PDB file of C-alpha atoms and ligand atoms in Angstrom:
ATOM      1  CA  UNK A   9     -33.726 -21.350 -19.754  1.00  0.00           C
ATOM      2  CA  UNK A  10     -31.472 -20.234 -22.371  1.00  0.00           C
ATOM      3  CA  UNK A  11     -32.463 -16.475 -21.735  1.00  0.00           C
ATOM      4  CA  UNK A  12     -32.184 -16.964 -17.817  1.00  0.00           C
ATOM      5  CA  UNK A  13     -28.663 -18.381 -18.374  1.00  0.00           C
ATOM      6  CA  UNK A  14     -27.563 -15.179 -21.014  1.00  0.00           C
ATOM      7  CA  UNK A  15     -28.818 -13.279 -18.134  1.00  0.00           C
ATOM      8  CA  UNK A  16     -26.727 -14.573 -15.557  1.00  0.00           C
ATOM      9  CA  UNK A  17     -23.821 -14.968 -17.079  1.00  0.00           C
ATOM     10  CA  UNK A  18     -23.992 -11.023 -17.508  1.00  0.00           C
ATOM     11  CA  UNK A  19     -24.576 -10.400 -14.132  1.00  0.00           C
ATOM     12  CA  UNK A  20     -21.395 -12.137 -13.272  1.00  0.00           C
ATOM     13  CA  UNK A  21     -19.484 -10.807 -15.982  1.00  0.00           C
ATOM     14  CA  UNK A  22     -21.246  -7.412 -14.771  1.00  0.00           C
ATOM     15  CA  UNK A  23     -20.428  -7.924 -11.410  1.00  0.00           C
ATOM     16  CA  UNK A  24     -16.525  -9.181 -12.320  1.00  0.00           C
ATOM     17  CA  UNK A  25     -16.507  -6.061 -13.853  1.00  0.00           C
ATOM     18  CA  UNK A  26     -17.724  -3.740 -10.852  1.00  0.00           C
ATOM     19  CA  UNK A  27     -15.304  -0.708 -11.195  1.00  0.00           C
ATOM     20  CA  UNK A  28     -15.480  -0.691 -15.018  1.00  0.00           C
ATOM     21  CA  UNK A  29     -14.382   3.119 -15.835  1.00  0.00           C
ATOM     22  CA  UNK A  30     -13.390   3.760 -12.609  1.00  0.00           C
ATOM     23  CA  UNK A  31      -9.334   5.001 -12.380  1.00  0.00           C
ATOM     24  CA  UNK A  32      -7.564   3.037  -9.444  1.00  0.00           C
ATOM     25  CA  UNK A  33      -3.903   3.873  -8.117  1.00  0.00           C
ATOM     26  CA  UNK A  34      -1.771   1.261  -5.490  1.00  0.00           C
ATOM     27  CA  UNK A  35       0.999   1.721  -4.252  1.00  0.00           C
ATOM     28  CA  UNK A  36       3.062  -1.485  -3.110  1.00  0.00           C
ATOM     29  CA  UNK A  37       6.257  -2.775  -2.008  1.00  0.00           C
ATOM     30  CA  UNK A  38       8.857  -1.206   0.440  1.00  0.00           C
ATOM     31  CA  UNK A  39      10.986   1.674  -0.182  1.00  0.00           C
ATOM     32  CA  UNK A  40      14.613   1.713   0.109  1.00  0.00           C
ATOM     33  CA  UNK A  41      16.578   4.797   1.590  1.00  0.00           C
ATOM     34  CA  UNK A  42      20.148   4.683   0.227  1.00  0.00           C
ATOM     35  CA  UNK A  43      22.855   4.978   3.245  1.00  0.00           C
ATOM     36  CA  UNK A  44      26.023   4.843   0.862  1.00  0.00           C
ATOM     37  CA  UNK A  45      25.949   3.286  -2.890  1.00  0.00           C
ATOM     38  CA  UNK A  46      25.282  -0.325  -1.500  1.00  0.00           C
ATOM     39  CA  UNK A  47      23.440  -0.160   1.680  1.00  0.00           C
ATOM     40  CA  UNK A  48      20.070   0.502   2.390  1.00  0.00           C
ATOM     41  CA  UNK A  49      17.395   1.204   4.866  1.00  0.00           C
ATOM     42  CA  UNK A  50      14.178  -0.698   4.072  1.00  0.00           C
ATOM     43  CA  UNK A  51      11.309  -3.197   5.630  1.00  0.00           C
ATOM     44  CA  UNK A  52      10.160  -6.787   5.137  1.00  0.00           C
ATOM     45  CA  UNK A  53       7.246  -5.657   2.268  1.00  0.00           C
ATOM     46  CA  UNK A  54       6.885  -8.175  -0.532  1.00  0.00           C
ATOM     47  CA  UNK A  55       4.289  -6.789  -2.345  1.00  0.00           C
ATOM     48  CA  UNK A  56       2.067  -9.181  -1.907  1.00  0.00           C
ATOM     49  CA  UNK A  57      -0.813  -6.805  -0.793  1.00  0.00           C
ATOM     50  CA  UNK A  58      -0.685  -4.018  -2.949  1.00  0.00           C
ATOM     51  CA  UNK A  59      -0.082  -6.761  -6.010  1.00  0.00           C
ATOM     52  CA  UNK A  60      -3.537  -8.911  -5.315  1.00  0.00           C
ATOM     53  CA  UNK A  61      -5.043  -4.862  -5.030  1.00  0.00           C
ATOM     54  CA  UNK A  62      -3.662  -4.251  -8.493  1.00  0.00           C
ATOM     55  CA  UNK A  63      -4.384  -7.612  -9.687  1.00  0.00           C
ATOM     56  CA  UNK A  64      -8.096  -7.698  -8.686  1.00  0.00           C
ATOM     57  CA  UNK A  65      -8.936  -4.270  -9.303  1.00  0.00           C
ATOM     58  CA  UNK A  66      -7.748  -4.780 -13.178  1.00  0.00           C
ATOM     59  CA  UNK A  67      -9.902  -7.661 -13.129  1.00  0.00           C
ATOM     60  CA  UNK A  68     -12.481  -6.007 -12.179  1.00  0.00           C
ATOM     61  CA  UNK A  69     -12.117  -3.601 -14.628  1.00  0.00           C
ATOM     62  CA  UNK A  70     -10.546  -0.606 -13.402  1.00  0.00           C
ATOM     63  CA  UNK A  71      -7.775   1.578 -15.029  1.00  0.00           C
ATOM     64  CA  UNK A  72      -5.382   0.295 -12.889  1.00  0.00           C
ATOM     65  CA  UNK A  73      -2.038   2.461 -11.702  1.00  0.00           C
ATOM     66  CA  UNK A  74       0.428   0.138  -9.820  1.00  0.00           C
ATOM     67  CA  UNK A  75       3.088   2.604  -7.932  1.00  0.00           C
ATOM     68  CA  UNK A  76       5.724  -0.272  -6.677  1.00  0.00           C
ATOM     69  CA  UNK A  77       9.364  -0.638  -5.173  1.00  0.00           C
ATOM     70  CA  UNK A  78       9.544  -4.079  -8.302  1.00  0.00           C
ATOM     71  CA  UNK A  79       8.877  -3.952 -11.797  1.00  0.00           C
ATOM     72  CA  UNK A  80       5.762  -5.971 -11.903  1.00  0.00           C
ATOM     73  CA  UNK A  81       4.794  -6.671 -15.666  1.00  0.00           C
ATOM     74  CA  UNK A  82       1.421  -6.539 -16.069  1.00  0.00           C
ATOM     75  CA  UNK A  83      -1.070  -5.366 -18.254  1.00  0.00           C
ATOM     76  CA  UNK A  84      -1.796  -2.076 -16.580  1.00  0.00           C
ATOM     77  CA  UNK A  85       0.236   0.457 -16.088  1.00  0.00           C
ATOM     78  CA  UNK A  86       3.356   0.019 -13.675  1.00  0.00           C
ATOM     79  CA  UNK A  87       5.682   2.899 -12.158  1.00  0.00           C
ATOM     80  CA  UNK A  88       8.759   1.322 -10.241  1.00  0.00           C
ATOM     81  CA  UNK A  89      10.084   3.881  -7.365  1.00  0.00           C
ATOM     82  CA  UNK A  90      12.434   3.139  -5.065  1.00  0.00           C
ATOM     83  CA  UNK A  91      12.758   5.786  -2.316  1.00  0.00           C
ATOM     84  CA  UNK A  92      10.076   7.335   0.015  1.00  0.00           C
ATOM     85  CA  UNK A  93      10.564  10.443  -2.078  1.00  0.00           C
ATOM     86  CA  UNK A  94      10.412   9.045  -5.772  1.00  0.00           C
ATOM     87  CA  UNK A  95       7.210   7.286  -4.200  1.00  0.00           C
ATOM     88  CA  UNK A  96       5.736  10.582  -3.563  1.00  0.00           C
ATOM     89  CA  UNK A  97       6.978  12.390  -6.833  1.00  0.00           C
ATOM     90  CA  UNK A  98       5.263   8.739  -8.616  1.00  0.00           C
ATOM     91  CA  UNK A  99       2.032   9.096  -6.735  1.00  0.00           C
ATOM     92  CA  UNK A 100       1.013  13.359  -7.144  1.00  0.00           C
ATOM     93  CA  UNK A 101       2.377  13.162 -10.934  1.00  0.00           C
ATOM     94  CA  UNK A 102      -0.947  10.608 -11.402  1.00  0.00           C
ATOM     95  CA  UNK A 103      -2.756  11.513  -8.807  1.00  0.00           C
ATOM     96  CA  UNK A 104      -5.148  13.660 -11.172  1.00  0.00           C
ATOM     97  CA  UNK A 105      -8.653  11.832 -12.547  1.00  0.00           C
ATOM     98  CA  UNK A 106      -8.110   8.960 -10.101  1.00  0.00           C
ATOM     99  CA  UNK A 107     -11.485   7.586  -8.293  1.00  0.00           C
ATOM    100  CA  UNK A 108      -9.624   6.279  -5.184  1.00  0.00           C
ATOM    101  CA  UNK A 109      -6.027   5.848  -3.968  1.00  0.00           C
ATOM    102  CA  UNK A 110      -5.298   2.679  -1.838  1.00  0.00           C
ATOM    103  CA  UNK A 111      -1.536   3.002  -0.624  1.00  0.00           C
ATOM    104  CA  UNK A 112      -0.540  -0.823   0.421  1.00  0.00           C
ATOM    105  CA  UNK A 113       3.153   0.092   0.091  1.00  0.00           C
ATOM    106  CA  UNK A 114       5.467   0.464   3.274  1.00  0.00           C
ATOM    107  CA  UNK A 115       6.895   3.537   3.039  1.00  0.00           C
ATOM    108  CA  UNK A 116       9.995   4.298   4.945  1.00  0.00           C
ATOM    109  CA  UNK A 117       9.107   7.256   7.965  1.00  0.00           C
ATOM    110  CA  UNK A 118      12.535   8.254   7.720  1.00  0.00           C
ATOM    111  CA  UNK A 119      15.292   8.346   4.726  1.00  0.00           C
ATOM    112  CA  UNK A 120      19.211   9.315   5.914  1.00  0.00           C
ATOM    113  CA  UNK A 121      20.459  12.946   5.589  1.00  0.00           C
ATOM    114  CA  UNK A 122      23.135  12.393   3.541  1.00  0.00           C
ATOM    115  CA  UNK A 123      23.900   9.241   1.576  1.00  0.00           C
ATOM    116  CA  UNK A 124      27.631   8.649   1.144  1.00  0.00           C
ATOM    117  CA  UNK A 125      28.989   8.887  -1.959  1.00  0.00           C
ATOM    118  CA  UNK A 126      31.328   6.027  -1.811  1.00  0.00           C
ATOM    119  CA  UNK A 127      30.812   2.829   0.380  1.00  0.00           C
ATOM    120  CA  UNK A 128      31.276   3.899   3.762  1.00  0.00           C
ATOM    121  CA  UNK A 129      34.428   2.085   5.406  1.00  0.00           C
ATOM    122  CA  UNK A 130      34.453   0.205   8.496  1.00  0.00           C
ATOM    123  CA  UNK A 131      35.668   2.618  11.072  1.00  0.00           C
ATOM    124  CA  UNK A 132      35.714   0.504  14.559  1.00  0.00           C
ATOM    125  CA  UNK A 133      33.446   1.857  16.924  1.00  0.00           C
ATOM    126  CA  UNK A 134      30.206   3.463  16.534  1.00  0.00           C
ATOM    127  CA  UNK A 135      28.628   4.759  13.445  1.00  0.00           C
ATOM    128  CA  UNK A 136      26.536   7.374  13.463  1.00  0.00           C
ATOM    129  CA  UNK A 137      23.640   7.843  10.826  1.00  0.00           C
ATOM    130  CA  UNK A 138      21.497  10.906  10.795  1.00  0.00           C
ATOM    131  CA  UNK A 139      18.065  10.312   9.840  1.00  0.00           C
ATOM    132  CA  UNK A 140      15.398  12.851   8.743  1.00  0.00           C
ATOM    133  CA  UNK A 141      11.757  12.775   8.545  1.00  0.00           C
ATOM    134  CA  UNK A 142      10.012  11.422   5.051  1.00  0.00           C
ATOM    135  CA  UNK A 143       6.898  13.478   4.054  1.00  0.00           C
ATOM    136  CA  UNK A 144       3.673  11.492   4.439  1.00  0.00           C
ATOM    137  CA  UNK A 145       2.366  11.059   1.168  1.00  0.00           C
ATOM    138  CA  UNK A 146      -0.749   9.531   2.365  1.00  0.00           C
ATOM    139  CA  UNK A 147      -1.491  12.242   5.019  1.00  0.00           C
ATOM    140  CA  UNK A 148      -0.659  15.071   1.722  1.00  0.00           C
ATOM    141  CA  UNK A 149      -2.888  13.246  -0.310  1.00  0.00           C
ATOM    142  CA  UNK A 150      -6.228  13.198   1.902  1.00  0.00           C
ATOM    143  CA  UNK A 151      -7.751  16.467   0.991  1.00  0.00           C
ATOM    144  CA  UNK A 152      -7.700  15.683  -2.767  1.00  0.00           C
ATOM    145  CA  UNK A 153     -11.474  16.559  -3.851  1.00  0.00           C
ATOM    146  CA  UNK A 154     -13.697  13.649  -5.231  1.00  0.00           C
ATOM    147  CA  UNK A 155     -11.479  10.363  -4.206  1.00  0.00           C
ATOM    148  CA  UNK A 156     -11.512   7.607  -2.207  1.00  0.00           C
ATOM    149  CA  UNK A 157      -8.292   7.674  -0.358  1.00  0.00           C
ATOM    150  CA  UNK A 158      -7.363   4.490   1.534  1.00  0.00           C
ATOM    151  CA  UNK A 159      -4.235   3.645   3.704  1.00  0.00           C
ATOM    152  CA  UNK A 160      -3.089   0.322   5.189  1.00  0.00           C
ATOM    153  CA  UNK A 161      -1.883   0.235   8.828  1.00  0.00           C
ATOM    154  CA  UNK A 162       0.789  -1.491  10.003  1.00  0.00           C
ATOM    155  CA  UNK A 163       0.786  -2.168  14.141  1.00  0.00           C
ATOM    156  CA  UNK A 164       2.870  -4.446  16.328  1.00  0.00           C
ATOM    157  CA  UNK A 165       1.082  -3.774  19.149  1.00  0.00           C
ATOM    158  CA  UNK A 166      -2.658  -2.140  20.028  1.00  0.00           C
ATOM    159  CA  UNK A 167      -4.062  -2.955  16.533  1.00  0.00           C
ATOM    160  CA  UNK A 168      -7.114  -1.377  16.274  1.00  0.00           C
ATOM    161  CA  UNK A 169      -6.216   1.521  19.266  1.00  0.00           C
ATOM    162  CA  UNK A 170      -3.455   2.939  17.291  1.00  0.00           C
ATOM    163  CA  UNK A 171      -5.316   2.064  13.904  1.00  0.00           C
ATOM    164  CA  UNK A 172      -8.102   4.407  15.331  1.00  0.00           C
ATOM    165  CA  UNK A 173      -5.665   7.533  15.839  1.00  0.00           C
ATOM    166  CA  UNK A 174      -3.820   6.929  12.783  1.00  0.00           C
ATOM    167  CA  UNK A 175      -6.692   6.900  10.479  1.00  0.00           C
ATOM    168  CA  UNK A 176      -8.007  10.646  12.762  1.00  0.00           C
ATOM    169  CA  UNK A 177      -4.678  11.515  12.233  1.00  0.00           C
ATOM    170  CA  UNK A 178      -4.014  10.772   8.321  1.00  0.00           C
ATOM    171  CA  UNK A 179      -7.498  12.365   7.453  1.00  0.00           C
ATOM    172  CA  UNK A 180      -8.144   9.037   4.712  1.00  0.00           C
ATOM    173  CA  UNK A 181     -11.397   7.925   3.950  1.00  0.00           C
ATOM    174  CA  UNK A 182     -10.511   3.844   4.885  1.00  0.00           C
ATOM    175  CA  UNK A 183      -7.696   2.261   6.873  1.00  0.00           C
ATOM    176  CA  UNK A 184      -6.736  -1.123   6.260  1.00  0.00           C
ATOM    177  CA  UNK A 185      -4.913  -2.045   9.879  1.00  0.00           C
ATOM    178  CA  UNK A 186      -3.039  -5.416  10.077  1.00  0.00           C
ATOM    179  CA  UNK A 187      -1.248  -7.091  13.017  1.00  0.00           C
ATOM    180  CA  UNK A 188       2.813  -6.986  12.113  1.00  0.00           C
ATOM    181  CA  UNK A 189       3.684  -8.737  14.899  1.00  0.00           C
ATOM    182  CA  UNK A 190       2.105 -12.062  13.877  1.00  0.00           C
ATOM    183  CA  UNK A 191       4.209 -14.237  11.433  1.00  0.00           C
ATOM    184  CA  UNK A 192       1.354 -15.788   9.383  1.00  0.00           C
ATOM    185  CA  UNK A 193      -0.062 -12.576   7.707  1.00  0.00           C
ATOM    186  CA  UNK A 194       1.451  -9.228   6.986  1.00  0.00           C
ATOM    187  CA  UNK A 195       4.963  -8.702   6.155  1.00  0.00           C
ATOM    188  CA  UNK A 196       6.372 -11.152   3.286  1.00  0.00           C
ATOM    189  CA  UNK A 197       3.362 -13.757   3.903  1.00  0.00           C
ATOM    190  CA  UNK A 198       0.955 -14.668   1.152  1.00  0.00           C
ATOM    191  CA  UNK A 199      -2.170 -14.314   3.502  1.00  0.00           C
ATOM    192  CA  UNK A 200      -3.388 -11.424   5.810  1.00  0.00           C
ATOM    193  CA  UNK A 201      -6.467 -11.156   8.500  1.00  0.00           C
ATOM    194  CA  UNK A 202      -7.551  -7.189   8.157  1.00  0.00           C
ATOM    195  CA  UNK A 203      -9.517  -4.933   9.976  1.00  0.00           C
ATOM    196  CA  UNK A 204     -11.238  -2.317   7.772  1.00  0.00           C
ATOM    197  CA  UNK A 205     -12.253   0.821   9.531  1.00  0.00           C
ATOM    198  CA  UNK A 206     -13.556   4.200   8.289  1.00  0.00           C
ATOM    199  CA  UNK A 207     -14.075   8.130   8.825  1.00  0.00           C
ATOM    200  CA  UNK A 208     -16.367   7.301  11.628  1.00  0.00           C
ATOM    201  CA  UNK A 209     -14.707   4.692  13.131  1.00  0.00           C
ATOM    202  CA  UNK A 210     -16.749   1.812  12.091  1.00  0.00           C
ATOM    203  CA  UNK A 211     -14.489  -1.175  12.045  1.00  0.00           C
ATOM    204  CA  UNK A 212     -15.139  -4.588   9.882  1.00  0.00           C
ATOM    205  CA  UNK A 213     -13.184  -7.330  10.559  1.00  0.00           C
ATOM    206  CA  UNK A 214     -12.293  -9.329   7.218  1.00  0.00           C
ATOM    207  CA  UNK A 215     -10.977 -12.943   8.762  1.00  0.00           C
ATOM    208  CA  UNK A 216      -7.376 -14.619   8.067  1.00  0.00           C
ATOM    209  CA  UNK A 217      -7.357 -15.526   4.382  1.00  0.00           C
ATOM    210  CA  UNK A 218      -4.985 -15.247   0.776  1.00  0.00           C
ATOM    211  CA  UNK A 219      -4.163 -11.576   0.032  1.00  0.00           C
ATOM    212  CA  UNK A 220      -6.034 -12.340  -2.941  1.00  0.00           C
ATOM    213  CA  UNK A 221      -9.421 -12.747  -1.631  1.00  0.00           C
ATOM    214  CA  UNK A 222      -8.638 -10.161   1.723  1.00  0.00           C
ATOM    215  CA  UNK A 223      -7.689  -7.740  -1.638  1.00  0.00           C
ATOM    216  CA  UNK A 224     -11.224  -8.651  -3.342  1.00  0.00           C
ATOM    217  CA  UNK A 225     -13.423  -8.169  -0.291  1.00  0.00           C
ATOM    218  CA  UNK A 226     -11.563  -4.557   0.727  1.00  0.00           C
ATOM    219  CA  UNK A 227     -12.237  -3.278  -3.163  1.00  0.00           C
TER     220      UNK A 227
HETATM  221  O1  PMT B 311       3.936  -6.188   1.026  1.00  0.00           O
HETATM  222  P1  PMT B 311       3.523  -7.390   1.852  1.00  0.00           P
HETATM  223  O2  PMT B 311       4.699  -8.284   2.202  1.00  0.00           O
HETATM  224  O3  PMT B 311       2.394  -8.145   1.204  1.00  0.00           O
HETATM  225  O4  PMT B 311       2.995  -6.845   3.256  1.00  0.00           O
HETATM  226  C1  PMT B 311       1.834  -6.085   3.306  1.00  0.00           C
HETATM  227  C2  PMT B 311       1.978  -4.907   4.294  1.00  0.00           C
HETATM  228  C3  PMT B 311       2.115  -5.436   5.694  1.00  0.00           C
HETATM  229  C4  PMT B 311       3.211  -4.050   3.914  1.00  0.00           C
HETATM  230  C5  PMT B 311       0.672  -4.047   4.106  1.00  0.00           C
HETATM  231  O5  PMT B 311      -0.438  -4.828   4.416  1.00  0.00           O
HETATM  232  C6  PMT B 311       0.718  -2.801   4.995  1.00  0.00           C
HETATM  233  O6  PMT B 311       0.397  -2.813   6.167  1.00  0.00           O
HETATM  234  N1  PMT B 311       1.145  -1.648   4.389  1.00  0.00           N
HETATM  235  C7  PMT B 311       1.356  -0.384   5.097  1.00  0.00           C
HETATM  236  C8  PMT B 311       2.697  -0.382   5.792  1.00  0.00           C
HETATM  237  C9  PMT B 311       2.956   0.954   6.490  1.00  0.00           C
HETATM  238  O7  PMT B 311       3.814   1.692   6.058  1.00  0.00           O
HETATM  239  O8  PMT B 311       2.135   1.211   7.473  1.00  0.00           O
HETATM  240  P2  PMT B 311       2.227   2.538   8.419  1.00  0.00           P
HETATM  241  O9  PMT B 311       1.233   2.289   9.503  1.00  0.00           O
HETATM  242  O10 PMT B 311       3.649   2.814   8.797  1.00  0.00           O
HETATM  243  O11 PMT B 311       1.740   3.711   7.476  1.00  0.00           O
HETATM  244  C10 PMT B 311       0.372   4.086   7.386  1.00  0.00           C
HETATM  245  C11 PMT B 311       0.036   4.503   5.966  1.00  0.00           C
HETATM  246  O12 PMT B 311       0.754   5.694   5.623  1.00  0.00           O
HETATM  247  C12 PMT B 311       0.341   3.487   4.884  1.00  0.00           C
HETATM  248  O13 PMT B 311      -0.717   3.501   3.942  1.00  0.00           O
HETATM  249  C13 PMT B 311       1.633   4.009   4.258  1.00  0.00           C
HETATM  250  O14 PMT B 311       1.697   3.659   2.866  1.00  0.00           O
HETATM  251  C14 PMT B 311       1.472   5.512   4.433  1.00  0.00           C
HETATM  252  N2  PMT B 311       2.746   6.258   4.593  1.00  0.00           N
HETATM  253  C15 PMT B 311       3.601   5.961   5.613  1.00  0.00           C
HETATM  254  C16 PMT B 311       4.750   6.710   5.785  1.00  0.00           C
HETATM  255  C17 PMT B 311       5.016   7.780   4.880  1.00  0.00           C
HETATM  256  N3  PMT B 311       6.113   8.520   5.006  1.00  0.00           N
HETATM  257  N4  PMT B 311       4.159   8.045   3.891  1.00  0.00           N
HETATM  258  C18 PMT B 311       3.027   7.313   3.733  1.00  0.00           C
HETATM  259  O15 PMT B 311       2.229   7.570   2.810  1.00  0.00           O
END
């Protein structure tokens, strides 16, 4: 008995520790793009997501890399960015000896040209902001050699349509695509209902439950 029990303890210990020596990177949160020294352009990302990836991964064992728009302190390593562009600078600096990339974060499509130096006065009338395109880190990132490169997927409408040409689109390995328009999972919420779907379109459908365990059954 006492053998059987040594032994099973180790397979759960073993199987806690599933991506022992393997070199994980998240990103998480939602980037901010400065319009004047106070203002901002961002989304409704907590965190919550790419946290409960960080979280479980280091619990599992991984050398864990948390890219975030908060300082999360936790026992692995954590690299706060704020804009679409740090993000990107964050993400290729450690981007080398990683096993697989899983980018949670919300990263802003667009940042504005020119951020005002001073706080921009109210003018009356229309204010005019020019916006210009972001690069895609995710999409830059997908013909890394020997990785598994993952990206979320965030629709409001035609989930797993547009999840289909996103993922053809971004060239990633995984897509995790989640429905934005419902207000019990997704943005800011503390559970999620996912649809995993890969290179060949396969889909699996991972029912509504805590980001924790939706972030345990996608690693
Ligand atoms: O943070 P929470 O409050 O817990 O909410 C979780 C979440 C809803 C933010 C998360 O589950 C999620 O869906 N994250 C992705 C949000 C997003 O930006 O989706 P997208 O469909 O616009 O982008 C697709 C992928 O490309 C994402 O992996 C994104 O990180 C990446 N991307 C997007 C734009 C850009 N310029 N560069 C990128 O790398």
């Amino acid at each position: 008995i006492a053998s059987c029990l040594v032994g099973s303890e180790m397979c759960i210990r073993d199987r806690n520790k599933k991506l022992k020596g393997k070199k994980i990177l998240i990103t998480a949160g939602g980037t901010r793009e400065k319009i004047d020294p106070v203002r901002y352009i961002t989304n409704a990302s907590s965190g919550k997501m790419g946290l409960a990836l960080a979280d479980n991964a280091y619990r599992m064992g991984a050398d864990v890399t948390l890219v975030s728009t908060f300082k999360a302190d936790k026992p692995y390593k954590n690299i706060v960015t704020e804009t679409a562009l740090e993000m990107e600078k964050a993400v290729k600096e450690n981007l080398s000896g990683q096993d697989c990339v899983i980018m949670a974060a919300a990263v802003s499509d667009y940042r504005v040209e020119n951020c005002a130096e001073n706080k921009i006065k109210k003018q009356g009338g229309v204010l005019e902001l020019k916006l210009v395109e972001n690069p895609d880190i995710l999409k830059s990132i997908c013909k890394t050699p020997n990785k598994i490169i993952c990206g979320f997927c965030a629709e409001s409408e035609n989930l797993l349509e547009n999840a289909k040409a996103k993922i053809q689109k971004k060239g990633c390995d995984f897509l995790i695509a989640n429905d934005i328009s419902r207000k019990d999972i997704g943005f800011n919420t503390d559970e999620n209902e996912v649809y995993i779907i890969d290179k060949s379109l396969n889909i699996k459908h991972i029912e509504k439950d805590t980001k924790e365990n939706i972030a345990q059954r996608i690693l």
